């Protein structure tokens, strides 16, 4: 019996064992009280609260936090790419952000702005890794350091988790339409550069306003100017492979007719596959007609010039670049798109060549062996081709002259190696494309802009137009084996262009001063090593 005055308490009743969630708040973690009208903190239906990295719970990985010194005067692309290749726990904590409000960044608005910036870059043809870097730069500049962007061919998503015990916030955006406007691309890069600059004050409202202006801006060149540029591109390509004045005019007319037919199909809502099929027919028809009429011209140069105006070199380079940088899903989708475009071109040209051969057109596949050696004419034609290609890409007028000179240098290197040095065309193309990529990367670092305006148009003279044509001609004449050999050569040249451009860019990053870990080590993605 307990003595008098002592109050006895019943023993605690043991509760039944229950499984605890690993996402439950740990004991001792205080949750601020919210008014009764607000949804509970941590609810999936509540709006994400503002966040400051100073109030986040500290976390130290088991191996410690490596010291990473970021070079502030380096381009933002390199700084963001360096951090993207690190795990989230290894990334350095950002400094105090002056662009966000005093109570912290508005998470939904920052994520929405980030997705809209990524949409414009991806729709403009930028590589997946560069889109990732731009999205990460916007988020980090507004104080969201624990974010993970993800880029695929048509879908952009970004996930942000304030701390280890907070619910992650994920947003996504679908890229419905894609076009080519490098002027708009350069404006978006300038906006990201200003946002990521510590000395430039760009609020969320200002960033939204500038982004809206970029989207509303009209293309610098009208539709008829683009049609004329398409004709000049085809005419320059025909001179590049040995054509004369008559061939130049015929190639210009054929390419312009094909371009207007493609515009007509686009206005009727037909997919791009049929647009490429229709656009490839007029140049092939004019070349076959000149042969039937027994006009003493190189009809193959007319058809080759028309093919130069259609080959999707930009999409091919972007697809191979995404594959080399580890974005395999995006690379597969882009290369599949290129394959569909090629199939459309093949169908359009093969139909015309088949009817031309049936009507008695004497198209000679051995003309591929007749190499032309007119260095001055070819350099001039390559520069005209590059100029027309730059207009088709809607580039800024300030970059047209630079990329035109780059295209002339690329063809000079190719001609010196292939015609004078008798080196294989694949190796010559790879070296010339590598120099184009190196120069473009240096110019992009000097101007803190994208490298595409300085590289894409410059590879125009190197595109495998003649090999593609002679492969299709051999198939039309029932010589399937020879046709497949020529088409394989065209594919090898296209891969040499893409790999050479990417290698030139990587060489520039390898030897220039880059932000990275201590002792000058350069962090890169290590995914699969073969063992």
Short mmCIF file of C-alpha atoms in Angstrom, two decimals, residues 45-474:
data_model
loop_
_atom_site.label_atom_id
_atom_site.label_comp_id
_atom_site.label_asym_id
_atom_site.label_seq_id
_atom_site.Cartn_x
_atom_site.Cartn_y
_atom_site.Cartn_z
CA UNK A 45 -2.03 21.68 -51.32
CA UNK A 46 -0.43 24.74 -49.72
CA UNK A 47 1.53 27.31 -51.67
CA UNK A 48 5.30 26.98 -51.12
CA UNK A 49 6.51 29.46 -48.56
CA UNK A 50 9.35 31.84 -49.22
CA UNK A 51 12.74 30.54 -48.29
CA UNK A 52 16.08 31.90 -47.27
CA UNK A 53 19.17 29.73 -47.37
CA UNK A 54 20.32 31.27 -44.08
CA UNK A 55 17.41 29.62 -42.20
CA UNK A 56 17.76 26.18 -43.81
CA UNK A 57 18.93 23.25 -41.65
CA UNK A 58 22.62 22.58 -42.14
CA UNK A 59 23.69 19.36 -43.78
CA UNK A 60 27.18 17.98 -44.09
CA UNK A 61 27.79 14.95 -46.32
CA UNK A 62 29.79 12.04 -44.83
CA UNK A 63 32.84 12.76 -46.97
CA UNK A 64 32.88 16.43 -46.07
CA UNK A 65 32.22 19.44 -48.27
CA UNK A 66 34.89 19.94 -50.96
CA UNK A 67 36.14 23.45 -51.46
CA UNK A 68 35.20 24.76 -54.87
CA UNK A 69 36.49 28.14 -55.99
CA UNK A 70 34.31 29.67 -58.69
CA UNK A 71 35.97 32.28 -60.86
CA UNK A 72 33.61 35.23 -60.86
CA UNK A 73 34.91 36.72 -64.08
CA UNK A 74 34.36 33.46 -65.98
CA UNK A 75 31.30 33.19 -68.26
CA UNK A 76 28.14 32.15 -66.45
CA UNK A 77 27.83 29.14 -68.77
CA UNK A 78 31.06 27.66 -67.39
CA UNK A 79 30.19 28.41 -63.77
CA UNK A 80 26.74 26.88 -64.05
CA UNK A 81 28.00 23.88 -66.03
CA UNK A 82 30.59 23.22 -63.33
CA UNK A 83 27.95 23.13 -60.60
CA UNK A 84 25.50 21.11 -62.67
CA UNK A 85 28.10 18.35 -62.93
CA UNK A 86 28.31 18.17 -59.12
CA UNK A 87 25.91 16.39 -56.76
CA UNK A 88 23.50 18.73 -55.00
CA UNK A 89 25.27 18.27 -51.64
CA UNK A 90 28.66 19.25 -53.12
CA UNK A 91 27.57 22.54 -54.65
CA UNK A 92 28.85 25.68 -52.94
CA UNK A 93 26.30 27.77 -51.09
CA UNK A 94 25.42 30.95 -53.00
CA UNK A 95 26.29 34.31 -51.60
CA UNK A 96 23.68 36.80 -50.46
CA UNK A 97 21.33 37.51 -53.33
CA UNK A 98 20.41 41.12 -53.89
CA UNK A 99 17.80 40.38 -56.57
CA UNK A 100 15.29 38.76 -54.21
CA UNK A 101 12.98 40.48 -51.78
CA UNK A 102 13.87 40.82 -48.10
CA UNK A 103 11.61 37.95 -47.05
CA UNK A 104 13.03 35.59 -49.67
CA UNK A 105 12.38 34.67 -53.28
CA UNK A 106 8.89 33.93 -54.59
CA UNK A 107 9.44 30.28 -55.47
CA UNK A 108 6.57 29.76 -57.96
CA UNK A 109 7.43 32.91 -59.92
CA UNK A 110 11.14 32.08 -60.06
CA UNK A 111 10.40 28.58 -61.35
CA UNK A 112 7.97 29.93 -63.94
CA UNK A 113 10.51 32.49 -65.17
CA UNK A 114 13.15 29.76 -65.35
CA UNK A 115 10.93 27.50 -67.45
CA UNK A 116 10.03 30.32 -69.83
CA UNK A 117 13.70 31.13 -70.37
CA UNK A 118 14.48 27.46 -71.01
CA UNK A 119 11.56 27.19 -73.43
CA UNK A 120 12.87 30.00 -75.64
CA UNK A 121 16.38 28.52 -75.67
CA UNK A 122 15.27 24.97 -76.44
CA UNK A 123 12.81 26.14 -79.10
CA UNK A 124 15.62 28.15 -80.71
CA UNK A 125 17.80 25.06 -81.18
CA UNK A 126 20.16 25.39 -78.20
CA UNK A 127 21.80 22.25 -76.85
CA UNK A 128 20.30 20.54 -73.81
CA UNK A 129 23.33 21.13 -71.58
CA UNK A 130 23.35 24.86 -72.32
CA UNK A 131 19.61 25.06 -71.61
CA UNK A 132 20.24 23.29 -68.30
CA UNK A 133 23.00 25.77 -67.44
CA UNK A 134 20.79 28.78 -68.25
CA UNK A 135 17.90 27.47 -66.14
CA UNK A 136 20.21 26.75 -63.22
CA UNK A 137 21.74 30.23 -63.52
CA UNK A 138 18.32 31.91 -63.26
CA UNK A 139 17.27 29.84 -60.24
CA UNK A 140 20.55 30.28 -58.40
CA UNK A 141 20.64 34.02 -59.07
CA UNK A 142 17.29 34.41 -57.29
CA UNK A 143 18.34 32.32 -54.28
CA UNK A 144 17.08 28.83 -55.17
CA UNK A 145 20.26 26.80 -54.86
CA UNK A 146 18.83 23.29 -54.29
CA UNK A 147 17.20 22.95 -57.71
CA UNK A 148 17.51 20.35 -60.44
CA UNK A 149 16.55 21.27 -64.04
CA UNK A 150 15.72 18.55 -66.53
CA UNK A 151 15.59 19.01 -70.30
CA UNK A 152 14.17 16.65 -72.90
CA UNK A 153 13.21 17.22 -76.50
CA UNK A 154 9.76 18.71 -75.84
CA UNK A 155 9.50 18.87 -72.04
CA UNK A 156 11.20 21.12 -69.50
CA UNK A 157 10.91 20.49 -65.78
CA UNK A 158 12.59 21.81 -62.67
CA UNK A 159 12.44 20.58 -59.09
CA UNK A 160 13.30 22.66 -56.04
CA UNK A 161 13.56 21.42 -52.44
CA UNK A 162 14.21 24.12 -49.81
CA UNK A 163 15.70 21.65 -47.32
CA UNK A 164 15.80 17.96 -46.49
CA UNK A 165 12.56 18.11 -44.50
CA UNK A 166 10.51 20.35 -46.82
CA UNK A 167 8.29 19.19 -49.64
CA UNK A 168 9.89 19.59 -53.08
CA UNK A 169 8.26 21.92 -55.57
CA UNK A 170 8.22 20.75 -59.21
CA UNK A 171 7.07 22.64 -62.28
CA UNK A 172 7.15 21.71 -65.95
CA UNK A 173 6.51 23.27 -69.34
CA UNK A 174 5.99 21.73 -72.78
CA UNK A 175 7.67 23.13 -75.88
CA UNK A 176 4.91 23.10 -78.49
CA UNK A 177 6.51 25.05 -81.31
CA UNK A 178 10.10 25.36 -82.39
CA UNK A 179 11.62 27.84 -84.78
CA UNK A 180 14.91 29.37 -85.80
CA UNK A 181 15.61 32.90 -84.62
CA UNK A 182 19.14 33.47 -83.38
CA UNK A 183 18.39 37.14 -82.71
CA UNK A 184 15.88 36.08 -80.08
CA UNK A 185 18.36 33.49 -78.81
CA UNK A 186 21.03 36.16 -78.32
CA UNK A 187 18.54 38.38 -76.46
CA UNK A 188 17.68 35.55 -74.06
CA UNK A 189 21.40 34.95 -73.42
CA UNK A 190 21.85 38.62 -72.65
CA UNK A 191 18.97 38.47 -70.18
CA UNK A 192 20.45 35.43 -68.41
CA UNK A 193 23.85 37.14 -68.34
CA UNK A 194 22.35 40.22 -66.68
CA UNK A 195 20.42 38.12 -64.17
CA UNK A 196 23.50 36.12 -63.17
CA UNK A 197 25.71 39.21 -62.91
CA UNK A 198 26.27 40.26 -59.30
CA UNK A 199 26.71 43.90 -60.27
CA UNK A 200 23.45 44.16 -62.23
CA UNK A 201 20.14 44.55 -60.43
CA UNK A 202 17.36 42.68 -62.28
CA UNK A 203 14.17 42.12 -60.30
CA UNK A 204 11.60 39.48 -61.15
CA UNK A 205 9.28 42.11 -62.59
CA UNK A 206 12.07 43.50 -64.79
CA UNK A 207 13.03 40.00 -65.97
CA UNK A 208 9.41 39.22 -66.88
CA UNK A 209 9.12 42.51 -68.77
CA UNK A 210 12.26 41.89 -70.79
CA UNK A 211 11.24 38.32 -71.51
CA UNK A 212 7.86 39.53 -72.80
CA UNK A 213 9.61 42.01 -75.08
CA UNK A 214 11.83 39.25 -76.45
CA UNK A 215 8.82 37.09 -77.26
CA UNK A 216 6.98 39.99 -78.95
CA UNK A 217 9.91 41.06 -81.12
CA UNK A 218 9.43 40.33 -84.80
CA UNK A 219 11.96 38.44 -86.88
CA UNK A 220 14.64 40.71 -88.37
CA UNK A 221 14.08 39.37 -91.91
CA UNK A 222 10.76 38.97 -93.72
CA UNK A 223 9.51 35.86 -95.49
CA UNK A 224 10.51 37.01 -98.98
CA UNK A 225 14.01 37.86 -97.78
CA UNK A 226 14.27 34.33 -96.43
CA UNK A 227 13.08 32.95 -99.78
CA UNK A 228 15.74 34.99 -101.60
CA UNK A 229 18.37 33.78 -99.11
CA UNK A 230 17.31 30.19 -99.79
CA UNK A 231 17.84 30.73 -103.51
CA UNK A 232 21.25 32.35 -103.00
CA UNK A 233 22.28 29.48 -100.73
CA UNK A 234 21.39 26.92 -103.39
CA UNK A 235 23.09 28.94 -106.14
CA UNK A 236 26.28 29.33 -104.11
CA UNK A 237 26.27 25.60 -103.37
CA UNK A 238 25.93 24.80 -107.07
CA UNK A 239 28.98 26.96 -107.86
CA UNK A 240 30.81 25.28 -105.00
CA UNK A 241 30.46 21.86 -106.69
CA UNK A 242 31.43 23.06 -110.18
CA UNK A 243 28.42 24.89 -111.65
CA UNK A 244 28.50 27.89 -113.99
CA UNK A 245 26.20 30.91 -114.39
CA UNK A 246 23.32 28.92 -115.94
CA UNK A 247 23.53 26.36 -113.15
CA UNK A 248 23.59 29.17 -110.58
CA UNK A 249 20.39 30.72 -111.95
CA UNK A 250 18.65 27.34 -112.25
CA UNK A 251 19.55 26.42 -108.67
CA UNK A 252 18.30 29.79 -107.38
CA UNK A 253 14.96 29.44 -109.17
CA UNK A 254 14.48 25.83 -108.06
CA UNK A 255 15.27 26.55 -104.41
CA UNK A 256 12.98 29.60 -104.33
CA UNK A 257 10.10 27.61 -105.84
CA UNK A 258 10.66 24.86 -103.29
CA UNK A 259 10.72 27.34 -100.43
CA UNK A 260 7.43 28.97 -101.48
CA UNK A 261 5.81 25.54 -101.86
CA UNK A 262 7.00 24.68 -98.35
CA UNK A 263 5.49 27.95 -97.06
CA UNK A 264 2.21 27.04 -98.77
CA UNK A 265 2.19 23.58 -97.15
CA UNK A 266 3.00 25.11 -93.76
CA UNK A 267 0.07 27.50 -94.13
CA UNK A 268 -2.21 24.53 -94.74
CA UNK A 269 -0.99 22.85 -91.56
CA UNK A 270 0.98 19.99 -93.16
CA UNK A 271 3.76 18.47 -91.03
CA UNK A 272 7.39 19.31 -91.74
CA UNK A 273 7.98 15.89 -93.29
CA UNK A 274 5.75 16.78 -96.25
CA UNK A 275 7.17 20.29 -96.40
CA UNK A 276 10.66 18.87 -96.95
CA UNK A 277 9.32 16.40 -99.51
CA UNK A 278 7.66 19.14 -101.56
CA UNK A 279 10.57 21.58 -101.21
CA UNK A 280 13.03 19.03 -102.65
CA UNK A 281 11.10 18.52 -105.89
CA UNK A 282 11.53 21.79 -107.89
CA UNK A 283 15.34 21.81 -107.94
CA UNK A 284 15.43 18.14 -108.93
CA UNK A 285 12.79 18.76 -111.60
CA UNK A 286 14.75 21.67 -113.10
CA UNK A 287 17.95 19.63 -113.16
CA UNK A 288 16.22 16.70 -114.88
CA UNK A 289 14.51 19.06 -117.35
CA UNK A 290 17.83 20.62 -118.36
CA UNK A 291 19.19 17.15 -119.05
CA UNK A 292 16.13 16.13 -121.10
CA UNK A 293 16.43 19.38 -123.10
CA UNK A 294 20.10 18.48 -123.84
CA UNK A 295 21.39 21.72 -122.33
CA UNK A 296 25.15 21.46 -121.87
CA UNK A 297 25.24 22.10 -118.12
CA UNK A 298 26.02 20.06 -115.02
CA UNK A 299 22.51 19.15 -113.93
CA UNK A 300 23.93 17.38 -110.90
CA UNK A 301 25.14 20.74 -109.57
CA UNK A 302 21.59 22.14 -109.78
CA UNK A 303 20.15 19.28 -107.76
CA UNK A 304 23.04 19.36 -105.30
CA UNK A 305 22.49 23.07 -104.71
CA UNK A 306 18.82 22.44 -103.96
CA UNK A 307 19.77 19.76 -101.45
CA UNK A 308 22.18 22.12 -99.66
CA UNK A 309 19.27 24.44 -98.92
CA UNK A 310 17.31 21.62 -97.24
CA UNK A 311 19.81 19.54 -95.31
CA UNK A 312 19.07 19.89 -91.55
CA UNK A 313 22.62 20.61 -90.44
CA UNK A 314 21.59 22.60 -87.36
CA UNK A 315 19.41 19.81 -85.95
CA UNK A 316 22.07 17.19 -86.72
CA UNK A 317 24.81 19.10 -84.89
CA UNK A 318 22.53 19.72 -81.89
CA UNK A 319 21.54 16.04 -81.73
CA UNK A 320 25.11 14.76 -81.81
CA UNK A 321 26.19 17.38 -79.27
CA UNK A 322 23.45 16.28 -76.86
CA UNK A 323 24.56 12.67 -77.21
CA UNK A 324 28.21 13.53 -76.55
CA UNK A 325 27.29 15.49 -73.42
CA UNK A 326 25.13 12.68 -72.00
CA UNK A 327 21.59 13.83 -72.86
CA UNK A 328 20.71 10.64 -74.68
CA UNK A 329 16.93 11.01 -74.72
CA UNK A 330 17.09 14.46 -76.28
CA UNK A 331 19.82 13.33 -78.68
CA UNK A 332 17.76 10.33 -79.80
CA UNK A 333 14.71 12.50 -80.42
CA UNK A 334 16.66 15.08 -82.41
CA UNK A 335 18.45 12.48 -84.52
CA UNK A 336 15.12 10.77 -85.18
CA UNK A 337 13.75 14.11 -86.36
CA UNK A 338 16.76 14.51 -88.67
CA UNK A 339 16.14 11.02 -90.04
CA UNK A 340 12.53 11.91 -90.86
CA UNK A 341 13.68 15.07 -92.65
CA UNK A 342 16.20 13.08 -94.65
CA UNK A 343 13.56 10.52 -95.60
CA UNK A 344 11.28 13.33 -96.78
CA UNK A 345 14.07 14.80 -98.92
CA UNK A 346 14.92 11.34 -100.29
CA UNK A 347 11.30 10.68 -101.30
CA UNK A 348 10.94 14.05 -103.02
CA UNK A 349 14.18 13.74 -105.02
CA UNK A 350 13.72 10.06 -105.84
CA UNK A 351 10.27 10.64 -107.31
CA UNK A 352 11.62 13.32 -109.65
CA UNK A 353 14.74 11.34 -110.57
CA UNK A 354 12.67 8.25 -111.32
CA UNK A 355 10.44 10.13 -113.74
CA UNK A 356 13.47 11.91 -115.19
CA UNK A 357 15.27 8.64 -115.90
CA UNK A 358 12.03 7.23 -117.38
CA UNK A 359 11.76 10.23 -119.74
CA UNK A 360 15.33 9.74 -120.92
CA UNK A 361 17.29 12.08 -118.71
CA UNK A 362 20.95 11.07 -118.94
CA UNK A 363 22.04 11.72 -115.38
CA UNK A 364 25.63 10.53 -114.97
CA UNK A 365 26.62 9.23 -111.51
CA UNK A 366 30.29 9.21 -112.58
CA UNK A 367 30.18 13.02 -112.49
CA UNK A 368 30.90 12.71 -108.78
CA UNK A 369 34.46 11.80 -109.70
CA UNK A 370 34.99 15.09 -111.56
CA UNK A 371 36.44 17.23 -108.80
CA UNK A 372 36.68 20.93 -109.45
CA UNK A 373 39.68 23.00 -108.42
CA UNK A 374 38.68 26.65 -108.50
CA UNK A 375 39.88 27.95 -105.14
CA UNK A 376 38.93 31.63 -105.55
CA UNK A 377 35.46 30.85 -106.93
CA UNK A 378 34.87 28.22 -104.28
CA UNK A 379 35.95 30.45 -101.39
CA UNK A 380 33.67 33.22 -102.66
CA UNK A 381 30.80 30.75 -103.09
CA UNK A 382 31.34 29.35 -99.59
CA UNK A 383 31.18 32.83 -98.08
CA UNK A 384 27.98 33.64 -100.03
CA UNK A 385 26.49 30.34 -98.87
CA UNK A 386 27.37 31.14 -95.26
CA UNK A 387 25.89 34.63 -95.58
CA UNK A 388 22.60 33.26 -96.93
CA UNK A 389 22.52 30.60 -94.22
CA UNK A 390 23.00 33.27 -91.54
CA UNK A 391 20.01 35.19 -92.89
CA UNK A 392 17.91 32.02 -92.85
CA UNK A 393 18.83 31.55 -89.20
CA UNK A 394 17.58 35.09 -88.41
CA UNK A 395 20.93 36.15 -86.98
CA UNK A 396 21.78 39.59 -85.71
CA UNK A 397 23.33 41.81 -88.34
CA UNK A 398 26.38 42.33 -86.13
CA UNK A 399 27.23 38.61 -86.31
CA UNK A 400 26.62 38.03 -90.04
CA UNK A 401 30.01 39.34 -91.19
CA UNK A 402 31.91 37.34 -88.55
CA UNK A 403 30.22 34.05 -89.38
CA UNK A 404 30.66 34.71 -93.11
CA UNK A 405 34.41 35.00 -92.66
CA UNK A 406 34.34 31.88 -90.49
CA UNK A 407 32.63 29.94 -93.28
CA UNK A 408 35.26 31.08 -95.78
CA UNK A 409 38.06 29.98 -93.46
CA UNK A 410 36.37 26.61 -92.92
CA UNK A 411 36.15 25.94 -96.64
CA UNK A 412 39.74 27.12 -97.19
CA UNK A 413 40.97 24.60 -94.61
CA UNK A 414 38.86 21.85 -96.16
CA UNK A 415 40.04 22.66 -99.69
CA UNK A 416 43.69 22.83 -98.66
CA UNK A 417 43.51 19.44 -96.98
CA UNK A 418 41.29 17.63 -99.48
CA UNK A 419 42.25 19.07 -102.88
CA UNK A 420 45.86 20.12 -102.27
CA UNK A 421 46.83 17.60 -99.60
CA UNK A 422 44.68 14.74 -101.01
CA UNK A 423 43.41 13.85 -97.54
CA UNK A 424 40.12 12.01 -97.19
CA UNK A 425 37.02 14.23 -97.22
CA UNK A 426 35.85 12.90 -93.85
CA UNK A 427 39.09 13.86 -92.07
CA UNK A 428 39.22 17.22 -93.86
CA UNK A 429 35.62 17.96 -92.90
CA UNK A 430 36.24 17.03 -89.26
CA UNK A 431 39.27 19.35 -88.98
CA UNK A 432 37.46 22.25 -90.66
CA UNK A 433 34.40 21.77 -88.43
CA UNK A 434 36.67 21.61 -85.37
CA UNK A 435 38.14 25.00 -86.22
CA UNK A 436 34.60 26.36 -86.66
CA UNK A 437 33.63 25.06 -83.22
CA UNK A 438 36.78 26.44 -81.60
CA UNK A 439 36.29 29.89 -83.11
CA UNK A 440 32.61 29.93 -82.17
CA UNK A 441 33.36 29.00 -78.57
CA UNK A 442 36.01 31.72 -78.31
CA UNK A 443 33.59 34.32 -79.71
CA UNK A 444 30.83 33.20 -77.34
CA UNK A 445 33.19 33.64 -74.37
CA UNK A 446 34.29 37.05 -75.58
CA UNK A 447 30.70 38.26 -75.96
CA UNK A 448 29.14 36.13 -73.17
CA UNK A 449 26.62 34.81 -75.71
CA UNK A 450 25.63 31.57 -77.40
CA UNK A 451 28.10 29.91 -79.76
CA UNK A 452 25.41 28.91 -82.28
CA UNK A 453 25.33 32.22 -84.22
CA UNK A 454 29.07 31.88 -84.86
CA UNK A 455 29.15 28.20 -85.82
CA UNK A 456 25.90 26.93 -87.37
CA UNK A 457 25.98 28.98 -90.57
CA UNK A 458 29.74 28.42 -90.98
CA UNK A 459 29.28 24.67 -91.42
CA UNK A 460 26.96 25.22 -94.41
CA UNK A 461 29.69 24.76 -97.06
CA UNK A 462 30.72 21.46 -95.43
CA UNK A 463 27.29 19.81 -95.59
CA UNK A 464 27.24 16.54 -97.62
CA UNK A 465 24.95 17.69 -100.43
CA UNK A 466 26.75 16.08 -103.37
CA UNK A 467 27.18 12.71 -101.65
CA UNK A 468 23.48 12.67 -100.80
CA UNK A 469 22.48 13.46 -104.38
CA UNK A 470 24.68 10.85 -106.01
CA UNK A 471 23.46 8.24 -103.53
CA UNK A 472 19.84 9.00 -104.46
CA UNK A 473 20.69 9.00 -108.17
CA UNK A 474 22.31 5.57 -107.94
#
